[in-house]
PDB file of C-alpha atoms in Angstrom:
ATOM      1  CA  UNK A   1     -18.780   0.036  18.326  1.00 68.00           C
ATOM      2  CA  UNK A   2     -16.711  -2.970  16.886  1.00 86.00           C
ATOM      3  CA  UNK A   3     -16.183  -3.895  13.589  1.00 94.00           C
ATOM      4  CA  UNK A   4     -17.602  -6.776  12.710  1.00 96.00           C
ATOM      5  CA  UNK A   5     -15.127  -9.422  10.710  1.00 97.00           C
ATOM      6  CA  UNK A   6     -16.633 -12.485   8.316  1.00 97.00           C
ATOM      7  CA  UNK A   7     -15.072 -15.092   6.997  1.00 97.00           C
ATOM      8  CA  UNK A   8     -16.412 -16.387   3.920  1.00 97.00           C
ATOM      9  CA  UNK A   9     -14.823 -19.706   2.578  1.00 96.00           C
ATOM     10  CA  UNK A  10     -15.165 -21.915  -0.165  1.00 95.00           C
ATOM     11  CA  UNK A  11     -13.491 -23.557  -3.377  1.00 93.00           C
ATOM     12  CA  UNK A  12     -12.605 -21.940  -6.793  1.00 91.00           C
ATOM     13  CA  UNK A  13     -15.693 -21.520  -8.544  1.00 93.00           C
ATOM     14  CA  UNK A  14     -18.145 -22.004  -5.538  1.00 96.00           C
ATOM     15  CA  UNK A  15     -20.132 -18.762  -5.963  1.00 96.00           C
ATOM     16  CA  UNK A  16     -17.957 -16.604  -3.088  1.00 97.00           C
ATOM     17  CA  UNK A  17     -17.626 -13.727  -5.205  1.00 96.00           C
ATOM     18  CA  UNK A  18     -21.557 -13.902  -6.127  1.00 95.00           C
ATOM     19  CA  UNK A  19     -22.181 -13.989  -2.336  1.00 96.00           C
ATOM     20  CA  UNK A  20     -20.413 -11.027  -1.916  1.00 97.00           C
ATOM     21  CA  UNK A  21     -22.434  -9.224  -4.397  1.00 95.00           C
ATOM     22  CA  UNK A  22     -25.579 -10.017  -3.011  1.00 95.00           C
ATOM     23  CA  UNK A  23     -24.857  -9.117   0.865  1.00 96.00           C
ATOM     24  CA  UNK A  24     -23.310  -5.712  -1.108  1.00 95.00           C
ATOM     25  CA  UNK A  25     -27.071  -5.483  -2.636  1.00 94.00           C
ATOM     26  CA  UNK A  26     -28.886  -6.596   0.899  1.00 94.00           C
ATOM     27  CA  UNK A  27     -26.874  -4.127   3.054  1.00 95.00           C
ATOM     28  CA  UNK A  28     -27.030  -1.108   0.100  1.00 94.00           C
ATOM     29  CA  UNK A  29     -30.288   0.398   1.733  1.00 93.00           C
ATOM     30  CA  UNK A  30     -28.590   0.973   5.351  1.00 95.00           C
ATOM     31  CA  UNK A  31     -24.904   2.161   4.545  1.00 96.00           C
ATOM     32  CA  UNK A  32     -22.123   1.919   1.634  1.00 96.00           C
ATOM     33  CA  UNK A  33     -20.510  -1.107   0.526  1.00 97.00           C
ATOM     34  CA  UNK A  34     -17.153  -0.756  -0.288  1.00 98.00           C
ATOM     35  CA  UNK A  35     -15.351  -4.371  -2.199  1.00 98.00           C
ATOM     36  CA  UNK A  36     -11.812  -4.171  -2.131  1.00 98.00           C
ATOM     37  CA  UNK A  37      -9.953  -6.083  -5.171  1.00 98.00           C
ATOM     38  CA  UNK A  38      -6.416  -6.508  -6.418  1.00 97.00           C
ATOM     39  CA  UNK A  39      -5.842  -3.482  -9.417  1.00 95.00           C
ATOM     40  CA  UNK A  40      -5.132  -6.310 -12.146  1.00 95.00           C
ATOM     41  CA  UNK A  41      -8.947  -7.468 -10.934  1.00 95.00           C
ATOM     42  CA  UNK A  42     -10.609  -3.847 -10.662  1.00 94.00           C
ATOM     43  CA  UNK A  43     -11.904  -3.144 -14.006  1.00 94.00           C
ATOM     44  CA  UNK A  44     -13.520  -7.118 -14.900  1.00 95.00           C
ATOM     45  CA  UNK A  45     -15.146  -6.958 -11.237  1.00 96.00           C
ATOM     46  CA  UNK A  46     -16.365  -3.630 -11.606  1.00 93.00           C
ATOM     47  CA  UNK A  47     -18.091  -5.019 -14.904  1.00 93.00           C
ATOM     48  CA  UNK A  48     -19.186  -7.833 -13.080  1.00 94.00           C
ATOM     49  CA  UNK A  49     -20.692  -5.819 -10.111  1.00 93.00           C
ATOM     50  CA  UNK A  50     -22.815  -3.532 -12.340  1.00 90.00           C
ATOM     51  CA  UNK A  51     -23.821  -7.032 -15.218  1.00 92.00           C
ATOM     52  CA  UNK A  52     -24.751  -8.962 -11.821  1.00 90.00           C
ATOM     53  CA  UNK A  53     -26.258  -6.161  -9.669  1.00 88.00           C
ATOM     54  CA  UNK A  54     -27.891  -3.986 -12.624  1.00 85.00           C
ATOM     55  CA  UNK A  55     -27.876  -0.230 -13.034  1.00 74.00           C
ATOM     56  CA  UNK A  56     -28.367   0.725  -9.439  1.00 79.00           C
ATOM     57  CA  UNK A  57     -25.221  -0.818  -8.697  1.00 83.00           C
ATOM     58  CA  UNK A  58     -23.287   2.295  -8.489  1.00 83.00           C
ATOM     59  CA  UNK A  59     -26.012   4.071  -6.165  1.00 85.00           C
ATOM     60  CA  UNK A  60     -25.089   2.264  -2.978  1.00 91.00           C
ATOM     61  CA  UNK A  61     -21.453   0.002  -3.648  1.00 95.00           C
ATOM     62  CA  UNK A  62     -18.231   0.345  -5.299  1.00 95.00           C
ATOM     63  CA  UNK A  63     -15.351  -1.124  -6.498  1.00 96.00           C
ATOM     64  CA  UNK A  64     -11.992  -0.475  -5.081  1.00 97.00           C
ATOM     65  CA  UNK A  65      -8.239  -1.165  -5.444  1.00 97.00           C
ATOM     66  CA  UNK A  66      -5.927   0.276  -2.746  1.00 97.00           C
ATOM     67  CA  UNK A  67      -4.578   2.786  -4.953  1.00 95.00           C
ATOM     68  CA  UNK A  68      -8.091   4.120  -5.986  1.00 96.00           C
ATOM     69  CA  UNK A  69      -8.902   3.784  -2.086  1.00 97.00           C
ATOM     70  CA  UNK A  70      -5.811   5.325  -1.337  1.00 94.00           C
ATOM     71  CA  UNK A  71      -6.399   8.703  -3.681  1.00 93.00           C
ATOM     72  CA  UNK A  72     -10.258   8.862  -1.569  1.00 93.00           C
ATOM     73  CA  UNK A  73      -9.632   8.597   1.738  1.00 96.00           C
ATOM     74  CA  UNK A  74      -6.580  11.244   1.153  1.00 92.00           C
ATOM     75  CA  UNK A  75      -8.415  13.127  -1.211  1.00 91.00           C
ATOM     76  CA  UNK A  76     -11.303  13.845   1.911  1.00 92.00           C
ATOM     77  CA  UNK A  77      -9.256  13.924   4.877  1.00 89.00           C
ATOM     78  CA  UNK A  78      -6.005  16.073   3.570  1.00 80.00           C
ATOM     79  CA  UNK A  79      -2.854  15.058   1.927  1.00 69.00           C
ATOM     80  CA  UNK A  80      -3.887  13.969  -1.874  1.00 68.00           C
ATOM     81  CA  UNK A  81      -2.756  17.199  -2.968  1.00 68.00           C
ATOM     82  CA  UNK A  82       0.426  17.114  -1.543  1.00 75.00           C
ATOM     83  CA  UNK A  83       3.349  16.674  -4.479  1.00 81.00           C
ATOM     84  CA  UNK A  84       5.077  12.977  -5.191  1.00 87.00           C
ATOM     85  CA  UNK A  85       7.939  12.416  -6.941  1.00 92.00           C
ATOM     86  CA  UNK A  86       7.715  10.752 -10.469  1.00 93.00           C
ATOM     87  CA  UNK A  87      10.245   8.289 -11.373  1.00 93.00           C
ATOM     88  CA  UNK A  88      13.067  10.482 -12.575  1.00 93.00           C
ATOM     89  CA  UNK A  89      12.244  12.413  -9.470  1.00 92.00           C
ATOM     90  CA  UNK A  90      12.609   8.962  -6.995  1.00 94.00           C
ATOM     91  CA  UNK A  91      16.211   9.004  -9.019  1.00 94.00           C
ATOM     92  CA  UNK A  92      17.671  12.172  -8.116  1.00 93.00           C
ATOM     93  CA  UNK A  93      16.630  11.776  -4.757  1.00 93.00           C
ATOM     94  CA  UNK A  94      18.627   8.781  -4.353  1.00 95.00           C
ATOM     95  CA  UNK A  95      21.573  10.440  -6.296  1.00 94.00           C
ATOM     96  CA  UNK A  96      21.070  13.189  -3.745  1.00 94.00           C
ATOM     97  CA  UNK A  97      20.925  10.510  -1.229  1.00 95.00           C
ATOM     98  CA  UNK A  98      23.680   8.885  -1.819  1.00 94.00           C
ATOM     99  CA  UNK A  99      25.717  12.039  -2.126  1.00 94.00           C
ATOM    100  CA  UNK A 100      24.907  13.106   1.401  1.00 96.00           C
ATOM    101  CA  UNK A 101      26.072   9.787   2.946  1.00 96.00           C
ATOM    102  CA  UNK A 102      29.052   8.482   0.823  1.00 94.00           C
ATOM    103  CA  UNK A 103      31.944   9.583   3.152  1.00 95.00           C
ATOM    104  CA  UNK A 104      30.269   6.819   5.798  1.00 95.00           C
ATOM    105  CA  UNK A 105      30.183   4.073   3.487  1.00 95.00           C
ATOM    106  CA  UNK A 106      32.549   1.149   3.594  1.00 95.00           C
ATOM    107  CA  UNK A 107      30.857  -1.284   0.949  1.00 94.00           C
ATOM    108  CA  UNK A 108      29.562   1.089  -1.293  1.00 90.00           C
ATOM    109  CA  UNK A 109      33.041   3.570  -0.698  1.00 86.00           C
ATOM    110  CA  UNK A 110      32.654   4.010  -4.466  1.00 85.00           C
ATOM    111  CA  UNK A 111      29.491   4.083  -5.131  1.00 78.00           C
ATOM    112  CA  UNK A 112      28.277   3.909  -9.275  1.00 82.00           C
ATOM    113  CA  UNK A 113      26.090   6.987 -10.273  1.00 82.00           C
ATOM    114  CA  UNK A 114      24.813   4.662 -12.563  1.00 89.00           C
ATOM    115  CA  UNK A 115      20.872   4.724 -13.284  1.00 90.00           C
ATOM    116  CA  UNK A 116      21.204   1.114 -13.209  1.00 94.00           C
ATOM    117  CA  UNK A 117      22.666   1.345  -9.957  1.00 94.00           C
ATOM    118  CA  UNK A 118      20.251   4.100  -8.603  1.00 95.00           C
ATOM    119  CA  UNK A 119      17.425   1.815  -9.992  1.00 96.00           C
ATOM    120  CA  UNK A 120      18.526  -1.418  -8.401  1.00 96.00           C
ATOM    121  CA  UNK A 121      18.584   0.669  -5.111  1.00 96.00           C
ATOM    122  CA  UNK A 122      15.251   1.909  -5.806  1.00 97.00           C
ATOM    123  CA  UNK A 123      13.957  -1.796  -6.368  1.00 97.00           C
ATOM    124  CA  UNK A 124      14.998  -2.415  -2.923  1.00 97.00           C
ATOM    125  CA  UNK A 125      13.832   0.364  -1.417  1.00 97.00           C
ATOM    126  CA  UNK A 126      10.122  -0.469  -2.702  1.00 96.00           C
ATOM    127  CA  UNK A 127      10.620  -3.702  -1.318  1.00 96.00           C
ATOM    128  CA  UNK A 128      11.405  -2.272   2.463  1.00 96.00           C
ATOM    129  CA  UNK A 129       8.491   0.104   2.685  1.00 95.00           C
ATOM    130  CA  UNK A 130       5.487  -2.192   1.034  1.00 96.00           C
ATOM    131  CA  UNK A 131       7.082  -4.460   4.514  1.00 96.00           C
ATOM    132  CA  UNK A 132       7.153  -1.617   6.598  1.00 95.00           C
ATOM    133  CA  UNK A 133      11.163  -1.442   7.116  1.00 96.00           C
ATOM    134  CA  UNK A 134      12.609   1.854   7.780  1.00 95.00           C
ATOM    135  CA  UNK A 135      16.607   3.093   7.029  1.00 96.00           C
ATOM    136  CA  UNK A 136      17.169   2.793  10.687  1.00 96.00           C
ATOM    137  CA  UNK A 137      16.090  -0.582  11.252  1.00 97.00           C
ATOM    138  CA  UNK A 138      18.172  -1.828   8.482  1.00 96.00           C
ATOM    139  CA  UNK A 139      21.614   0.281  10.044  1.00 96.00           C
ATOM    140  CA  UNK A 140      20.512  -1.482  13.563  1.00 97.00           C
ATOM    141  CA  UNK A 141      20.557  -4.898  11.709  1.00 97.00           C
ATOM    142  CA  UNK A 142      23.514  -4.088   9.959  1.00 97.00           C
ATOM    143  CA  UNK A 143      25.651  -3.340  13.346  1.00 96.00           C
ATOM    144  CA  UNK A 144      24.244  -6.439  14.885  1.00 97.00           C
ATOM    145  CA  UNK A 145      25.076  -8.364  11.864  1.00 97.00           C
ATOM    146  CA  UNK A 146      28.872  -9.739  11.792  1.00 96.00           C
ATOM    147  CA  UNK A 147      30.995  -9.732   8.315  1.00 97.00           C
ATOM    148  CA  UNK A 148      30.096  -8.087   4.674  1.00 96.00           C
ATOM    149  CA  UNK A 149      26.506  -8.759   5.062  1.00 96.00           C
ATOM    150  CA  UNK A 150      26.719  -6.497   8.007  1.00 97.00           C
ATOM    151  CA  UNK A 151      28.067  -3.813   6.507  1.00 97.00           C
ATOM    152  CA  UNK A 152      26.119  -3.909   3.177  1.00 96.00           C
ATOM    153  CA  UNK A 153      22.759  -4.062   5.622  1.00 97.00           C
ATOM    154  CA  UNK A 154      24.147  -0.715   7.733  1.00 97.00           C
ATOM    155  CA  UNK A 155      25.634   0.890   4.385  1.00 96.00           C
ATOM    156  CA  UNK A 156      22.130   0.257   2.870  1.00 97.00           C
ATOM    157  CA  UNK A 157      20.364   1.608   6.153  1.00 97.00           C
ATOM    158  CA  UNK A 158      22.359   5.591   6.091  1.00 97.00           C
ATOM    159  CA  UNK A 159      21.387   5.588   2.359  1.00 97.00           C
ATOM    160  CA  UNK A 160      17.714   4.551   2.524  1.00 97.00           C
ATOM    161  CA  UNK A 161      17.742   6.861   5.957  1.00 97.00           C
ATOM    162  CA  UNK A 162      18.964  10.078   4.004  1.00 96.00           C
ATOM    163  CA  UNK A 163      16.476   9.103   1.056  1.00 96.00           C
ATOM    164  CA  UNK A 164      13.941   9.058   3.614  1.00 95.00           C
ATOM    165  CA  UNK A 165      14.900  11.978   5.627  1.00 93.00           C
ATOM    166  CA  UNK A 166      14.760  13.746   1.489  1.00 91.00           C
ATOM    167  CA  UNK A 167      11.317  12.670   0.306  1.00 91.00           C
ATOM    168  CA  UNK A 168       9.681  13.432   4.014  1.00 85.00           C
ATOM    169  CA  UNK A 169      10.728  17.367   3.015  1.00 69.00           C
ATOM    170  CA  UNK A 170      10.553  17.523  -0.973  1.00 62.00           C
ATOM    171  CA  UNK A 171       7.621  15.749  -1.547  1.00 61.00           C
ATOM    172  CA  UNK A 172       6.150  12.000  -0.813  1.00 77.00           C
ATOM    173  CA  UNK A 173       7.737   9.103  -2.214  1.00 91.00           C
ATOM    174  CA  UNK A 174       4.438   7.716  -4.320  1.00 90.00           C
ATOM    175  CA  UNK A 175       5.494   3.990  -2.256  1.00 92.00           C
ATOM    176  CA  UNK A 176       4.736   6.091   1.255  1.00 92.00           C
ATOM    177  CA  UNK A 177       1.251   6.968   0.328  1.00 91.00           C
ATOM    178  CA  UNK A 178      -0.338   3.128   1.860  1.00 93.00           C
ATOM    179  CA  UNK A 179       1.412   4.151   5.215  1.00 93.00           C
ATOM    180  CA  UNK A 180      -0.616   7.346   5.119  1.00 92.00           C
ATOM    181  CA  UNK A 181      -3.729   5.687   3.923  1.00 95.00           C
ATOM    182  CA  UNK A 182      -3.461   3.327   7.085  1.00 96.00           C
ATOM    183  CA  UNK A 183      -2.599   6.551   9.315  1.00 95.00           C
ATOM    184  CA  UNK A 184      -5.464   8.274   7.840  1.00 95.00           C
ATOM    185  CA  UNK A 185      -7.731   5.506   8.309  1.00 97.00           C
ATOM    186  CA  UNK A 186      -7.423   5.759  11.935  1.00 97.00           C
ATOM    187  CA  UNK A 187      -7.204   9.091  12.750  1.00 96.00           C
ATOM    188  CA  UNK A 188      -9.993   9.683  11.125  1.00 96.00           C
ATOM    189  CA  UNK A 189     -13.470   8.226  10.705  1.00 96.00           C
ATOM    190  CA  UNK A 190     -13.910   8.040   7.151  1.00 97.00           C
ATOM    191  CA  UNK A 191     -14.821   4.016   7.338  1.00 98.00           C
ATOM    192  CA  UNK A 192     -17.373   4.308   9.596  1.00 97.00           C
ATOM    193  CA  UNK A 193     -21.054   3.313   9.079  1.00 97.00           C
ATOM    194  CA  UNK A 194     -19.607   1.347   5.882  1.00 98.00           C
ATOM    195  CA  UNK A 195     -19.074  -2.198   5.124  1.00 98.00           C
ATOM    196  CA  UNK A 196     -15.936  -3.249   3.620  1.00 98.00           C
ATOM    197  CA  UNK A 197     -15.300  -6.783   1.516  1.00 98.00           C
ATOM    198  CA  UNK A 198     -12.333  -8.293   0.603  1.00 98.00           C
ATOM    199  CA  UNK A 199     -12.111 -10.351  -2.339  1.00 97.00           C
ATOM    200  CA  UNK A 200      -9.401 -12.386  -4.493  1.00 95.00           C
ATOM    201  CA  UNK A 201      -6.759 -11.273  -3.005  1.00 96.00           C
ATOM    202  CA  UNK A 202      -3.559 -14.321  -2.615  1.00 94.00           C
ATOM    203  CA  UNK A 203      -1.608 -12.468  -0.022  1.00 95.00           C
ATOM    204  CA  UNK A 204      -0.894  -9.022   1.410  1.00 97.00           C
ATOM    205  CA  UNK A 205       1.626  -6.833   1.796  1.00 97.00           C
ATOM    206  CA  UNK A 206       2.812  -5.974   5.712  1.00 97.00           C
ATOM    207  CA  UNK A 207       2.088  -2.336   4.187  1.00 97.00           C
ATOM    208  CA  UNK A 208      -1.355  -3.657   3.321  1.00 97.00           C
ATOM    209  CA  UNK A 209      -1.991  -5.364   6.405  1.00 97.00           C
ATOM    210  CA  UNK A 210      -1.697  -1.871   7.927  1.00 97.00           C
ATOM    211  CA  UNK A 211      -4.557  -0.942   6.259  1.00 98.00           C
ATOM    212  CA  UNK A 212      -6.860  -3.615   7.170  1.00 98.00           C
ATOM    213  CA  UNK A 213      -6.114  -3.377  10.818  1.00 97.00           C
ATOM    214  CA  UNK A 214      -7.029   0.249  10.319  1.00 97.00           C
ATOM    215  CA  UNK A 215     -10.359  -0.674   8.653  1.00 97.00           C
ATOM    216  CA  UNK A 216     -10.851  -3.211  11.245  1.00 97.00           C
ATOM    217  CA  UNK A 217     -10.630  -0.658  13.812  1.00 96.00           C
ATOM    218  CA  UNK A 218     -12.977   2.025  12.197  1.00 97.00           C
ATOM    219  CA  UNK A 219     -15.530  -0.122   9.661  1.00 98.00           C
ATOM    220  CA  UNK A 220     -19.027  -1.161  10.263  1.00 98.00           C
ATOM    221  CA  UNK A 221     -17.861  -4.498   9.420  1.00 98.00           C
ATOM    222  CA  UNK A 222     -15.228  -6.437   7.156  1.00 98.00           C
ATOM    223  CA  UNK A 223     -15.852  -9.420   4.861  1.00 98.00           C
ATOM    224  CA  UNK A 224     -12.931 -11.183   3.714  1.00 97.00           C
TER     225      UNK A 224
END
């Protein structure tokens, strides 16, 4: 069937969060709640949850951050095991990276084999995959782009591509592991039958957004 999506609105201090808890309680008898909450926000609404729904709490919800959500769904439907690079790891990788493509550079011609420069590169890299921008899309901008800009943006693209090309063999970059989550999530149909809430959230990643659309595919229903 469809997944049901509900909008709950309301000012600062108006007793959302509270509402959530108690549909979590209502609906706990017929299938599992699952609230979904920034990481900073995991641990005080997890305290929260159990203070304001007592002990049997645990028995039919749970509190989740995408990361923790992330290591379940993977953990159950394959791929949680599989290795990911640690940061040292994510370094040589785009030493390696950069190694592979530096003949085809025009910007970076000489490029530093700095960490500082292999962690800048990094930065931006995170940046690029939490919106869902691949190596190749950034060479294609970087051609259609006129000037240095356009050859930074294409320069940028063959490393990123090679680093890509890299972690897809070696082992997961850690900042790929939402795009699998989201793939997961709807090729399989580990959120069905459950009810998934949303809650103080500001904004969300394109990377994130992935996600949702995948729970809004597969859930019983979504509260936001």
């Amino acid at each position: 069937g469809s997944t049901m999506l509900y909008l709950l609105t309301g000012r600062t201090g108006s007793g959302k969060t509270r509402e959530v808890f108690r549909r979590m309680a209502a609906e706990g008898s017929r299938r599992p709640q699952l609230l979904l909450v920034p990481e900073q926000a995991s641990f005080e609404t997890e305290r929260r949850f159990c203070r304001e729904n007592g002990n049997q709490a645990g028995a039919y919800g749970e509190v989740l951050s995408f990361t923790r959500l992330e290591n379940r769904v993977l953990s159950q439907t394959g791929g949680g095991a599989d290795p990911v690079l640690d940061e040292g790891g994510r370094l040589l990788a785009m030493y390696a990276a950069l190694k592979s493509v530096q003949d085809h550079l025009t910007v970076y011609a000489m490029p530093s084999r700095r960490p500082e420069f292999l962690d800048s590169l990094l930065t931006t890299l995170d940046e690029l995959k939490s919106s869902c921008v691949t190596g190749a899309q950034l060479a294609q901008i970087g051609e259609e782009t006129e000037g240095l800009d356009g050859e930074k943006l294409r320069d940028l693209g063959l490393i990123f591509g090679a680093y890509e090309a890299m972690t897809a063999r070696q082992g997961a970059d850690p900042r790929d592991r939402l795009t699998r989550l989201a793939e997961a999530l709807t090729r399989e149909d580990w959120a069905v039958g459950k009810d998934f809430y949303l809650d103080a959230f500001t904004d969300f990643t394109p990377q994130e957004r992935a996600v949702l659309s995948a729970l809004l595919g597969k859930a019983n229903s979504v509260t936001v």
